[in-house]
mmCIF file of C-alpha atoms in Angstrom:
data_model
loop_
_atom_site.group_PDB
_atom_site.id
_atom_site.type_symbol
_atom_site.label_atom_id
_atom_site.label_comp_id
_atom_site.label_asym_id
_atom_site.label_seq_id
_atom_site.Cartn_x
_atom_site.Cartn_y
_atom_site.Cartn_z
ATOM 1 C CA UNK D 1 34.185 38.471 -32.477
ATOM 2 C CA UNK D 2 35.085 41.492 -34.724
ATOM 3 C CA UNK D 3 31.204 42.321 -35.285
ATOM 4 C CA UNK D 4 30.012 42.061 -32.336
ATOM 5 C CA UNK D 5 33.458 43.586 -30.616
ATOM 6 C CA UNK D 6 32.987 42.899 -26.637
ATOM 7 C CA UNK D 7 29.903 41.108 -26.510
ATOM 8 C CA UNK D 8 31.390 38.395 -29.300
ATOM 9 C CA UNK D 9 33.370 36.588 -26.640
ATOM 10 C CA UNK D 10 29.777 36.573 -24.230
ATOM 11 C CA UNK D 11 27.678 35.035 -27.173
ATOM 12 C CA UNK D 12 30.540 32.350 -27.594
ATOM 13 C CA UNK D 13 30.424 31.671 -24.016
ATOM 14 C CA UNK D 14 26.882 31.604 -23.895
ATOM 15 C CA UNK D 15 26.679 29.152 -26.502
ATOM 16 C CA UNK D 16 29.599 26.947 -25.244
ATOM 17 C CA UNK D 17 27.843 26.589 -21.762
ATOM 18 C CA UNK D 18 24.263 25.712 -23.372
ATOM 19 C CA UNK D 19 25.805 22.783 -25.663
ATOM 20 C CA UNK D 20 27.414 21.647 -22.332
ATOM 21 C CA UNK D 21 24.160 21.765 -20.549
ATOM 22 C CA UNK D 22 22.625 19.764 -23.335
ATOM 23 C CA UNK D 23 25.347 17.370 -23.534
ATOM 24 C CA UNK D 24 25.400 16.481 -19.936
ATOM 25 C CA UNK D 25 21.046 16.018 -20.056
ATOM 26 C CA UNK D 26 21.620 13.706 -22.757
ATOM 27 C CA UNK D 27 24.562 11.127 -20.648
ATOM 28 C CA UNK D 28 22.264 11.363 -17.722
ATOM 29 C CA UNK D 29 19.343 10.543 -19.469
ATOM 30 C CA UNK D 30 20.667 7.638 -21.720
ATOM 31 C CA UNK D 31 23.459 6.411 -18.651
ATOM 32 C CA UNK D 32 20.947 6.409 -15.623
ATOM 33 C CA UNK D 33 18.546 3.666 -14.795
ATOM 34 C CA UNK D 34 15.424 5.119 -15.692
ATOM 35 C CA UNK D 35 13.271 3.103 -12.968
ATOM 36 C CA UNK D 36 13.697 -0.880 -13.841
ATOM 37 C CA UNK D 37 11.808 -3.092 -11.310
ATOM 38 C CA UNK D 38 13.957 -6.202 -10.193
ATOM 39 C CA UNK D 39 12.337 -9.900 -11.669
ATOM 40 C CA UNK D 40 11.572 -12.027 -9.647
ATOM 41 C CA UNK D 41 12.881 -15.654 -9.693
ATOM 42 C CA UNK D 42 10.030 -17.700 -9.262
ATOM 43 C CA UNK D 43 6.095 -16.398 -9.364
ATOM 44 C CA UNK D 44 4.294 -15.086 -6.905
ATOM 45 C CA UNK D 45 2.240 -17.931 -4.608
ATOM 46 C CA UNK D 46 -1.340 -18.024 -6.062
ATOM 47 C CA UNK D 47 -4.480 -16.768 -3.798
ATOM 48 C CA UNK D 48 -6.924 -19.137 -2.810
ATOM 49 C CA UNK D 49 -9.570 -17.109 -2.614
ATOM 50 C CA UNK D 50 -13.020 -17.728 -3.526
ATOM 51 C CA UNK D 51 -13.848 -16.759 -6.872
ATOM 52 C CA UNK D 52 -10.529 -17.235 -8.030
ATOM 53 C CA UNK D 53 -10.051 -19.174 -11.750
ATOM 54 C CA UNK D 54 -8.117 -22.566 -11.380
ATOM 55 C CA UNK D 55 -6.049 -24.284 -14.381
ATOM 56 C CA UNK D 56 -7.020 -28.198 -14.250
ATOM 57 C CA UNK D 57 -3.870 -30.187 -16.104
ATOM 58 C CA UNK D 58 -4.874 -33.426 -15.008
ATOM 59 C CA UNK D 59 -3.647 -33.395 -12.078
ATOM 60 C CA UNK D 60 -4.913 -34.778 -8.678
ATOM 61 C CA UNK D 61 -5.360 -30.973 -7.419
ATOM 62 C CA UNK D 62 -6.166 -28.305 -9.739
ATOM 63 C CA UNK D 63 -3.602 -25.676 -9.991
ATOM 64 C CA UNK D 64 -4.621 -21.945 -9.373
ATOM 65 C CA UNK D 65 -3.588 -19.239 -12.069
ATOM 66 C CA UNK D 66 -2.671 -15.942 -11.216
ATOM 67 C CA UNK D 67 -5.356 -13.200 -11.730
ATOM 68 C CA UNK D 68 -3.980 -11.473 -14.343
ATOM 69 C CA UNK D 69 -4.780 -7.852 -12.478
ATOM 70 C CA UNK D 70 -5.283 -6.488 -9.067
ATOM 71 C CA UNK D 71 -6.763 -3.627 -8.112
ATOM 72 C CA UNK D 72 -5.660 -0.602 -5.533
ATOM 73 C CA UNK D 73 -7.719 2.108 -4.317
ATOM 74 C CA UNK D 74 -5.357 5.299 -4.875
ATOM 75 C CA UNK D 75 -6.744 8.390 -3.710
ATOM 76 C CA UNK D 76 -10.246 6.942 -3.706
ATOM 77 C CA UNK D 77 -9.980 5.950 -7.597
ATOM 78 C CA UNK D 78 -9.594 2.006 -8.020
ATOM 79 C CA UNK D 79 -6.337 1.250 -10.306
ATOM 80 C CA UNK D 80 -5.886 -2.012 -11.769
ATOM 81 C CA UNK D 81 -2.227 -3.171 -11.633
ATOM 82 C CA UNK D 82 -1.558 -6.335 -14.434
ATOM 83 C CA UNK D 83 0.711 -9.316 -13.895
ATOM 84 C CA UNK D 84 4.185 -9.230 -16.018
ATOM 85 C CA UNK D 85 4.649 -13.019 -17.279
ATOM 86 C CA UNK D 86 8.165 -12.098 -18.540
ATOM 87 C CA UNK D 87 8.913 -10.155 -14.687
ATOM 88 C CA UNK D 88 6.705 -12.686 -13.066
ATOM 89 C CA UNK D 89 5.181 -9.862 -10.327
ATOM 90 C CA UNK D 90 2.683 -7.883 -10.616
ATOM 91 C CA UNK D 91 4.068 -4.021 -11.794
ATOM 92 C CA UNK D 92 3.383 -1.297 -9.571
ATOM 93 C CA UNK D 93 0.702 1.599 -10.385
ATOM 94 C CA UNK D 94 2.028 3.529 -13.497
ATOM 95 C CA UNK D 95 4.662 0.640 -14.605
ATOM 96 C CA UNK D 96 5.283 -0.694 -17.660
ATOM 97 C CA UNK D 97 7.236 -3.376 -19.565
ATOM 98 C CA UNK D 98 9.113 -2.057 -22.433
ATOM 99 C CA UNK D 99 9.232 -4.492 -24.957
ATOM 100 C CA UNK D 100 12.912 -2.966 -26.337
ATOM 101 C CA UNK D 101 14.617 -3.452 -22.967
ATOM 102 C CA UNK D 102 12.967 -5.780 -21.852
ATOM 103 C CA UNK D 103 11.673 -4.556 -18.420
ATOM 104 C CA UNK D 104 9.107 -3.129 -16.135
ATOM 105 C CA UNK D 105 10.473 0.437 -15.840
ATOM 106 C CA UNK D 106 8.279 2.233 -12.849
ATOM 107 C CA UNK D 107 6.291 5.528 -14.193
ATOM 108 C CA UNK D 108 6.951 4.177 -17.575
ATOM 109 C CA UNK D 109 7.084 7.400 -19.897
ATOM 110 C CA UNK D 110 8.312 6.169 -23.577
ATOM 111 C CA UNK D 111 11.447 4.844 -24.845
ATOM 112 C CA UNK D 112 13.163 7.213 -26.436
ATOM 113 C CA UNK D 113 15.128 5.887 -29.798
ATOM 114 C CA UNK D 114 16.988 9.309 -29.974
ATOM 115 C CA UNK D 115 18.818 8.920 -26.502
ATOM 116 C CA UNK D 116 18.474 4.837 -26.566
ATOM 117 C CA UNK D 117 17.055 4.463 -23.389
ATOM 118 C CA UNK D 118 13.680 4.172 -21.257
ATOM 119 C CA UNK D 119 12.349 7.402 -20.116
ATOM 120 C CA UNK D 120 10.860 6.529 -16.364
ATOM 121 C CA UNK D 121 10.632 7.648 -12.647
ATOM 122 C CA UNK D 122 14.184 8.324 -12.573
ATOM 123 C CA UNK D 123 15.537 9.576 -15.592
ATOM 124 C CA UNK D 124 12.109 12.351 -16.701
ATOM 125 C CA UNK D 125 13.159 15.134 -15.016
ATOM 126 C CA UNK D 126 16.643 14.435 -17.103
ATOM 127 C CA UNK D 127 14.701 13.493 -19.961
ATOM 128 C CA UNK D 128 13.021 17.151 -20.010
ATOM 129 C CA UNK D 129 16.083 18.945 -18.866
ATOM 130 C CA UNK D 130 17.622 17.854 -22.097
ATOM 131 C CA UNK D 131 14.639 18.661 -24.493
ATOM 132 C CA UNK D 132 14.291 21.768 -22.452
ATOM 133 C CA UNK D 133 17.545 23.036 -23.415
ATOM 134 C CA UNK D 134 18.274 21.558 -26.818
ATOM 135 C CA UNK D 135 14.907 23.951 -27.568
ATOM 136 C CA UNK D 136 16.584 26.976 -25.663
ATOM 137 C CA UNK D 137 20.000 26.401 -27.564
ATOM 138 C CA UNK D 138 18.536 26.526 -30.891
ATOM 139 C CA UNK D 139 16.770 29.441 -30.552
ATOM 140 C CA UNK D 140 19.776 31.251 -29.328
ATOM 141 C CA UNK D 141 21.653 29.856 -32.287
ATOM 142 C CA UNK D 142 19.195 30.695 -34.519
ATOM 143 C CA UNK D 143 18.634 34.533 -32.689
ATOM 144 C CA UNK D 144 22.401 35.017 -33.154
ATOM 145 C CA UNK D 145 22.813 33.796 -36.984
ATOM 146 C CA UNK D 146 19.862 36.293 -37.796
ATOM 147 C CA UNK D 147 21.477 39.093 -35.796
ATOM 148 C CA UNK D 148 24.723 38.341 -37.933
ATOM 149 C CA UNK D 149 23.087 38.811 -41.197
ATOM 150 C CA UNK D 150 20.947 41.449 -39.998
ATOM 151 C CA UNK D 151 24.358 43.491 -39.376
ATOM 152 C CA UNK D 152 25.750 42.699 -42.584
ATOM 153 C CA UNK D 153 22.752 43.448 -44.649
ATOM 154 C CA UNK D 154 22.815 46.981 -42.558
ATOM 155 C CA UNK D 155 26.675 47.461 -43.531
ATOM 156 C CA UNK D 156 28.534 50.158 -45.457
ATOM 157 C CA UNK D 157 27.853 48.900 -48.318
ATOM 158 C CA UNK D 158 24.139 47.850 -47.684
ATOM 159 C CA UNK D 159 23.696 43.957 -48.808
ATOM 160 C CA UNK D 160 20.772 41.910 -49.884
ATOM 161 C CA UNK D 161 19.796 39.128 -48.182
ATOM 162 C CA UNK D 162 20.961 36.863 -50.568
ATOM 163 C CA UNK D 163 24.774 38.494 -50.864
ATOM 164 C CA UNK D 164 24.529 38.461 -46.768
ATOM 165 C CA UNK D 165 23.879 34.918 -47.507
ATOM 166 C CA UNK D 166 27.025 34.185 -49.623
ATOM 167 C CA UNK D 167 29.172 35.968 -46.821
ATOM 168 C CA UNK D 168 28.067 34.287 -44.245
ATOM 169 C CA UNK D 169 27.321 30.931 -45.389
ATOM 170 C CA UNK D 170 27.584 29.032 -41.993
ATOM 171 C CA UNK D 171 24.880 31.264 -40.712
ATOM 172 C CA UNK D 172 22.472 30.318 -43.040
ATOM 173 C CA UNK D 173 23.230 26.545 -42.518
ATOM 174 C CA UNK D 174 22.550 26.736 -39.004
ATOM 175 C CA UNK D 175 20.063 28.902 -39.596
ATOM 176 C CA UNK D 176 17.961 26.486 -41.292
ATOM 177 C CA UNK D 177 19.252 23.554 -39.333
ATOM 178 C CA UNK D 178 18.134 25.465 -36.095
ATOM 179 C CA UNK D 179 14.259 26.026 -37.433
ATOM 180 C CA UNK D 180 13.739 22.611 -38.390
ATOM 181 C CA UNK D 181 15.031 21.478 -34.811
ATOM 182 C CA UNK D 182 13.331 24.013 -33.567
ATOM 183 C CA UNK D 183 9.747 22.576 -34.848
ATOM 184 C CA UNK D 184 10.298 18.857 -33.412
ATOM 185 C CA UNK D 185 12.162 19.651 -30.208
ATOM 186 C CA UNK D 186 10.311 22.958 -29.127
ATOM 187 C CA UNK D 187 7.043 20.433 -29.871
ATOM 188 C CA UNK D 188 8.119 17.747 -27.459
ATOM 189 C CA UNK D 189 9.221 20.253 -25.058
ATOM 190 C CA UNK D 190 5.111 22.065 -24.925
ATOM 191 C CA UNK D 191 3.805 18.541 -25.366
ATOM 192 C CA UNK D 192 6.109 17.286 -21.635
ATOM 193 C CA UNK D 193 5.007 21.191 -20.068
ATOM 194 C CA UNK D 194 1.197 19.864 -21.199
ATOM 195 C CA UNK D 195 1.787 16.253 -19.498
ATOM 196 C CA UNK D 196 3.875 17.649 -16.471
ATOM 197 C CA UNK D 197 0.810 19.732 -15.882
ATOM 198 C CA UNK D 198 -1.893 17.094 -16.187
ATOM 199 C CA UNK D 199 0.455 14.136 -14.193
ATOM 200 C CA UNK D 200 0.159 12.141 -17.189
ATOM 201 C CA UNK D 201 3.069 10.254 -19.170
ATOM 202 C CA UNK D 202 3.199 9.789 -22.918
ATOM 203 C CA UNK D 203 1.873 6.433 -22.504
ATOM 204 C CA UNK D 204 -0.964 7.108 -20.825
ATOM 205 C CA UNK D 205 -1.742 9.795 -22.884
ATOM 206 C CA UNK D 206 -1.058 8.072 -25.966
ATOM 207 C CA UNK D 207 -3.861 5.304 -24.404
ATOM 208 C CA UNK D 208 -6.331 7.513 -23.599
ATOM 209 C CA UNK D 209 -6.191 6.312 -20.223
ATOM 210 C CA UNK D 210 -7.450 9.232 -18.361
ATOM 211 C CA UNK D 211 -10.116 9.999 -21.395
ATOM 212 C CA UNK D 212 -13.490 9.687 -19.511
ATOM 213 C CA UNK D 213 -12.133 8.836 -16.176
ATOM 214 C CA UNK D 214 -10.601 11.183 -13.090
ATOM 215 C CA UNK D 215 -6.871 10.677 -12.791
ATOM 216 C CA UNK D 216 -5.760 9.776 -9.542
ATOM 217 C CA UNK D 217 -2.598 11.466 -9.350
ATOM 218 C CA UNK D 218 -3.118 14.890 -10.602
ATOM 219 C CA UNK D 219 -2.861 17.182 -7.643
ATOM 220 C CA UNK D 220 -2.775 20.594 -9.828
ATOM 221 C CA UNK D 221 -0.354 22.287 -12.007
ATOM 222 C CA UNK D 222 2.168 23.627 -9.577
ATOM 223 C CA UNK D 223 2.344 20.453 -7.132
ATOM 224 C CA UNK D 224 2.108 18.503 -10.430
ATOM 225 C CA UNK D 225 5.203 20.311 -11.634
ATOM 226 C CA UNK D 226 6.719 20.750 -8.885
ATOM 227 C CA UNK D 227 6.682 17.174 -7.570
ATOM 228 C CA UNK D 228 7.632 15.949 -10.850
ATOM 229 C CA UNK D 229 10.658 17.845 -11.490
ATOM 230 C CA UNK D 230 12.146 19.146 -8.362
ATOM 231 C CA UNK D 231 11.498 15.781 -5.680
ATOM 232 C CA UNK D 232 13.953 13.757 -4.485
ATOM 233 C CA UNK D 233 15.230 10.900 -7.238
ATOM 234 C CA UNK D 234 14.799 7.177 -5.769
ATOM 235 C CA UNK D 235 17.615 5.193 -5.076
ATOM 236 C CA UNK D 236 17.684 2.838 -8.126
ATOM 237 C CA UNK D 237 16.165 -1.061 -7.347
ATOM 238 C CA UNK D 238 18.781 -2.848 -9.512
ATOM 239 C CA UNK D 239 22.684 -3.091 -7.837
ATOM 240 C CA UNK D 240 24.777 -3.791 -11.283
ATOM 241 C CA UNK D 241 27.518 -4.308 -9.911
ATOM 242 C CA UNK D 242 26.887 -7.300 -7.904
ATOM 243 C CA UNK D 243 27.208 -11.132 -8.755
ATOM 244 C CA UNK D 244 24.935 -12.721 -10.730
ATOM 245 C CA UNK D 245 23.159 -15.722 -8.764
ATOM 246 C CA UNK D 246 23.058 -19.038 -9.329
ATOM 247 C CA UNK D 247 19.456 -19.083 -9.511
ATOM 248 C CA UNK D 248 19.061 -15.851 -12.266
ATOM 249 C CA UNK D 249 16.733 -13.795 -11.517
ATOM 250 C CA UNK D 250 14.393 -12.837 -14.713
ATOM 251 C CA UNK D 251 14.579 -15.848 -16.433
ATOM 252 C CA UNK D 252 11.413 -17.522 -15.801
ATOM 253 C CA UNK D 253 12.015 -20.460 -14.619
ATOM 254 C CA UNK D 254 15.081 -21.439 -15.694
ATOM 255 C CA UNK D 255 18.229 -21.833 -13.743
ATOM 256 C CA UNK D 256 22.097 -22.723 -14.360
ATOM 257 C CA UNK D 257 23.622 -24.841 -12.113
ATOM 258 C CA UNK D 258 27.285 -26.299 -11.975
ATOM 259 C CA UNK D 259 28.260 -29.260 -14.025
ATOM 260 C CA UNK D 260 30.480 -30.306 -11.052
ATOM 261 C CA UNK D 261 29.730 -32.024 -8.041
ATOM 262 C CA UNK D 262 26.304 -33.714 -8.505
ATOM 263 C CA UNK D 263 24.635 -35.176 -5.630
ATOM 264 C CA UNK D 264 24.621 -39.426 -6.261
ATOM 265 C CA UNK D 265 22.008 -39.020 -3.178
ATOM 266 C CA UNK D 266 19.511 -37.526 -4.912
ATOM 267 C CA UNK D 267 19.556 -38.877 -8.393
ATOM 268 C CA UNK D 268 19.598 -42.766 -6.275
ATOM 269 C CA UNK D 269 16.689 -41.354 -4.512
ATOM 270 C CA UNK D 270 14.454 -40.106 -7.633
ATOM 271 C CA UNK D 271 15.454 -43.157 -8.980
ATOM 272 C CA UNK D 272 13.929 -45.715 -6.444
ATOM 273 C CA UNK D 273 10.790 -43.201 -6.932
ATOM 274 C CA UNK D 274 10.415 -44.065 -10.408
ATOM 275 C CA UNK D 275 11.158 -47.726 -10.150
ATOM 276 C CA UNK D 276 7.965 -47.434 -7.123
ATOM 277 C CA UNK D 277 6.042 -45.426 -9.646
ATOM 278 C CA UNK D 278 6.377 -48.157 -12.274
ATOM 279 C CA UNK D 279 5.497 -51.305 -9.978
ATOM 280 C CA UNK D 280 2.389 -49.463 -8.810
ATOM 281 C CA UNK D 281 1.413 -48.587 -12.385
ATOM 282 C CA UNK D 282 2.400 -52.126 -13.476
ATOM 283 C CA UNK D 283 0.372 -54.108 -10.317
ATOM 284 C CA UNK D 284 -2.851 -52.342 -11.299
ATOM 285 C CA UNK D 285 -2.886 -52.387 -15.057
ATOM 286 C CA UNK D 286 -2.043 -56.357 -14.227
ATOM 287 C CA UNK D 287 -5.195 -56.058 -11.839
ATOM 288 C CA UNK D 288 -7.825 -54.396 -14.500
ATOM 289 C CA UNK D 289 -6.038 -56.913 -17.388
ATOM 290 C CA UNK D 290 -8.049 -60.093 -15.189
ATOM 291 C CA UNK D 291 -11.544 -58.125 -14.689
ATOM 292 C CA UNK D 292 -11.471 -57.318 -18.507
ATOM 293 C CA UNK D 293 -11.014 -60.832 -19.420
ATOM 294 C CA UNK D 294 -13.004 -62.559 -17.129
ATOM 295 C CA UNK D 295 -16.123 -60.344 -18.435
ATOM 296 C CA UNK D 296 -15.253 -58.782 -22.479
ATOM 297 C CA UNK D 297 -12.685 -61.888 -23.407
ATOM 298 C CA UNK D 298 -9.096 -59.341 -23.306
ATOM 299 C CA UNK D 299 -6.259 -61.220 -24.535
ATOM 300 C CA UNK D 300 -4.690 -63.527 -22.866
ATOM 301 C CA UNK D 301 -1.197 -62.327 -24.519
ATOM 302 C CA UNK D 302 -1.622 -58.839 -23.154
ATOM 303 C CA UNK D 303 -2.217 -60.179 -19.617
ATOM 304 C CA UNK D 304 1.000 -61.749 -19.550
ATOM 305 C CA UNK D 305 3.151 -59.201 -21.100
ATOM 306 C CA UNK D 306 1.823 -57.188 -18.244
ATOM 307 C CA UNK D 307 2.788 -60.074 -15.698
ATOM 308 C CA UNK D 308 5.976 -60.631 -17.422
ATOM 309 C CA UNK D 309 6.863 -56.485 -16.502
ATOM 310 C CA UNK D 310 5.246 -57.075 -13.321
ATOM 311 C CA UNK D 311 7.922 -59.840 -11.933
ATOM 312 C CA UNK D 312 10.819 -57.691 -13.152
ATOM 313 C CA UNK D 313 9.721 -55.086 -10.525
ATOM 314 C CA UNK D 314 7.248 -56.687 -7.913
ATOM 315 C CA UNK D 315 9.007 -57.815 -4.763
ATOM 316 C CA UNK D 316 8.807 -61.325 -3.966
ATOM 317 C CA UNK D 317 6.333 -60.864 -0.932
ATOM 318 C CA UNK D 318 2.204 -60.626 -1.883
ATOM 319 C CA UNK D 319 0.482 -57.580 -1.165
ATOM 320 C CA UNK D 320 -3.710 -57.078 -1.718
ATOM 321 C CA UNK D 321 -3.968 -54.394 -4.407
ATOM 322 C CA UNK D 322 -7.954 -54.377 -3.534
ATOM 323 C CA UNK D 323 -7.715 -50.796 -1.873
ATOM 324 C CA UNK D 324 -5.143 -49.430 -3.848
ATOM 325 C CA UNK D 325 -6.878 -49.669 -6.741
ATOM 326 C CA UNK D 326 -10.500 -48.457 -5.338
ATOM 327 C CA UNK D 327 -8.332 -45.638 -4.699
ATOM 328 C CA UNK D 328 -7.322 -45.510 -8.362
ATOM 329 C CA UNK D 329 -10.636 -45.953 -9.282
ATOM 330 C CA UNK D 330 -12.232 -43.199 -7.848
ATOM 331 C CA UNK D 331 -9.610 -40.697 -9.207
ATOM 332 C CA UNK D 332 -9.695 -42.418 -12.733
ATOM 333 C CA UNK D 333 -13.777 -41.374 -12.551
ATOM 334 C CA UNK D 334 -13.266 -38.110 -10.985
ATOM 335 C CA UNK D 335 -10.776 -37.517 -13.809
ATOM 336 C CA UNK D 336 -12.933 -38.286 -16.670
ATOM 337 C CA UNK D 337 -16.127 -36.173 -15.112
ATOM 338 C CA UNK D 338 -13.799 -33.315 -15.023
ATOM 339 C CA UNK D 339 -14.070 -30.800 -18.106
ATOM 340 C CA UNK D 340 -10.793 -30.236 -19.927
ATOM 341 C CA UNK D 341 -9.706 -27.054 -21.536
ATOM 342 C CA UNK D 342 -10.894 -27.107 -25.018
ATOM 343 C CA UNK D 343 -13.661 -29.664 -25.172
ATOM 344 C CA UNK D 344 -16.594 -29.476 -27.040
ATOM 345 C CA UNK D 345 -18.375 -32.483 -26.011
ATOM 346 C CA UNK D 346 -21.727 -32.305 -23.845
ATOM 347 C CA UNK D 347 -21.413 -35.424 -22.209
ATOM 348 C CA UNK D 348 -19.470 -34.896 -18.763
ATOM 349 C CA UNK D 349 -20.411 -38.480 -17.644
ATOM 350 C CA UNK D 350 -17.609 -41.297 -17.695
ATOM 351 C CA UNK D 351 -17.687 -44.025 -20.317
ATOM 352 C CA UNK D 352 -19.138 -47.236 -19.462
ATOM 353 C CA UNK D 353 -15.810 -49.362 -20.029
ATOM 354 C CA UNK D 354 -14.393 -46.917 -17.397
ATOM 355 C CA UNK D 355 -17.354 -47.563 -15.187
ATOM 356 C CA UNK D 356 -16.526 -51.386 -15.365
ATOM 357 C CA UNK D 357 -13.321 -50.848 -13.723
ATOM 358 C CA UNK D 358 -14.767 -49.779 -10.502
ATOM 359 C CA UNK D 359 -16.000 -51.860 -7.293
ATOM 360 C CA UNK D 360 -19.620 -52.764 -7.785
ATOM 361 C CA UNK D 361 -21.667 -55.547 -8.999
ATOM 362 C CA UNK D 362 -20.209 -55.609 -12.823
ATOM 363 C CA UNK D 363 -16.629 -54.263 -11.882
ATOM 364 C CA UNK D 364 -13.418 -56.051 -10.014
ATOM 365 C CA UNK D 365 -14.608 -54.922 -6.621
ATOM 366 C CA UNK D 366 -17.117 -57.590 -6.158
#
């Protein structure tokens, strides 16, 4: 103020509005939702397509798996888009999941540890306002500090830059505070101009995704810039302010449900299923027990610990078990021709005890 007279109180206001600037960049980078793409509850229903891989657990019908990427035509380049296991969809073009918050953030830039938050579609143009003018405000602070030793080395009496030094202290702290900032902001800020100019994001970049292949959404410097920083900001995907569901969202598929109020219906209902399940199971091990001693001498003592299981369950009326279990005897042989995941065997064909099982001349069918 008393060097600089008049202009003092501009330079003070100058510097008072930039380190408001930067401080409002920085809340509305870290405090905005920087693009995060909603889970989904359950997974997407498979595609039956042909061509498409199939998980066999044993099961009567193989179950398909999810192709673990798609692939979009976007501005005549094909884009594959991957499947998020943790999101369960499959993440638009340019998404990511960030493995420190935990979500698919759309145009997925970096997370940034200085500002503690994903850098995305929403919160870039934010993101760059703030390293934009943390770069300009230390180069005015720095400009200034040098200006104010430059004055007092030029003073009646003349001063070295060393004594200007010991007058001025603070000016040579932020002085050298300011060029080291300087070197890592002013960086970042040419290395975002460079990837605003190209349409790329640090993580592509970083992956070399665009390396030996045409991007397909660079549409030149200006639009590039242009569209980057000056469009309209999307409406954010995620209301947090509303209830959480019963069924949460995001958590695979698990779900909370309330203690209270549990329907008698269904549990009486799952279990007369299971007690059905277990006479079935019961009447046909009982069935293959007599075939296998009749023809390889089983014991006798098995048999009737079967039987003995059998009466505690079987209904007092006689049923004929002969088609049920041709029925379980062709999906007991379809079973054990079917490769499982992991085997190492050659031999696809089912075992002759298996074989005995079955209707024919040497199995209970006859």
């Amino acid at each position: 103020m008393q060097d600089f007279s008049h202009s003092g109180v501009a330079i003070l206001v100058v510097a008072v509005v930039q380190t408001s600037i930067v401080l409002s960049f920085l809340l509305l980078t870290s405090g905005r939702d920087p693009g995060i793409v909603p889970r989904n509850a359950h997974p997407p229903e498979p595609e039956d397509e042909p061509g498409s891989s199939s998980d066999w657990s044993g099961s009567m019908t193989p179950k398909l798996r999810l192709p673990r990427t798609k692939d979009l035509t976007i501005n005549g380049v094909v884009v594959k888009v991957k499947y998020c296991d943790t999101c369960m969809l499959y993440r638009p073009p340019r998404c990511s999941h960030c493995s420190i918050c935990n979500n698919c953030v759309e145009r997925f830039d970096h997370h940034c540890p200085w500002v503690g938050q994903c850098i995305g579609r929403r919160n870039y143009p934010h993101f760059f306002g703030f390293v934009l003018s943390t770069t300009l405000l230390c180069f005015f602070v720095f400009s200034m500090c040098a200006l104010r030793i430059k004055r007092l080395m030029d003073g009646h009496p003349p001063l070295t830059v060393w004594r200007a030094l010991q007058k001025s202290p603070a000016s040579g702290f932020l002085m050298a505070y300011t060029f080291l900032a300087s070197w890592f902001v002013g960086g970042l800020t040419v290395f975002h101009l460079y990837l605003m100019s190209t349409n790329q994001t640090t993580y592509e970049n970083f992956r070399y995704r665009y390396e030996k292949r045409i991007n397909p959404f660079n549409e030149g410097m200006l639009r590039n810039v242009w569209k980057i920083l000056c469009s309209a900001i999307p409406s954010s995907k995620v209301n947090f302010r509303a209830k959480v569901p019963k069924e949460v969202a995001g958590f695979g598929s698990f779900s909370y449900h309330k203690t209270t109020g549990v329907n008698m219906d269904t549990m009486d209902l799952k279990r007369e299923k299971y007690n059905c399940d277990m006479r079935h199971d019961l009447q046909w091990m009982a069935k293959a027990a007599d075939n296998v001693e009749d023809i390889h001498g089983f014991p006798s003592k098995f048999k009737e610990s079967i039987e003995g299981s059998k009466s505690k369950l079987e209904d007092p009326s006689s049923e004929d078990f002969s088609k049920s279990f041709e029925h379980e005897y062709h999906i007991a042989k379809n079973s054990a021709a079917q490769p499982r995941h992991g085997r190492q065997s050659g031999n696809w064909h089912p075992s002759p005890e298996l074989l005995s099982f079955g209707p024919g001349p040497q199995g209970l069918g006859q």
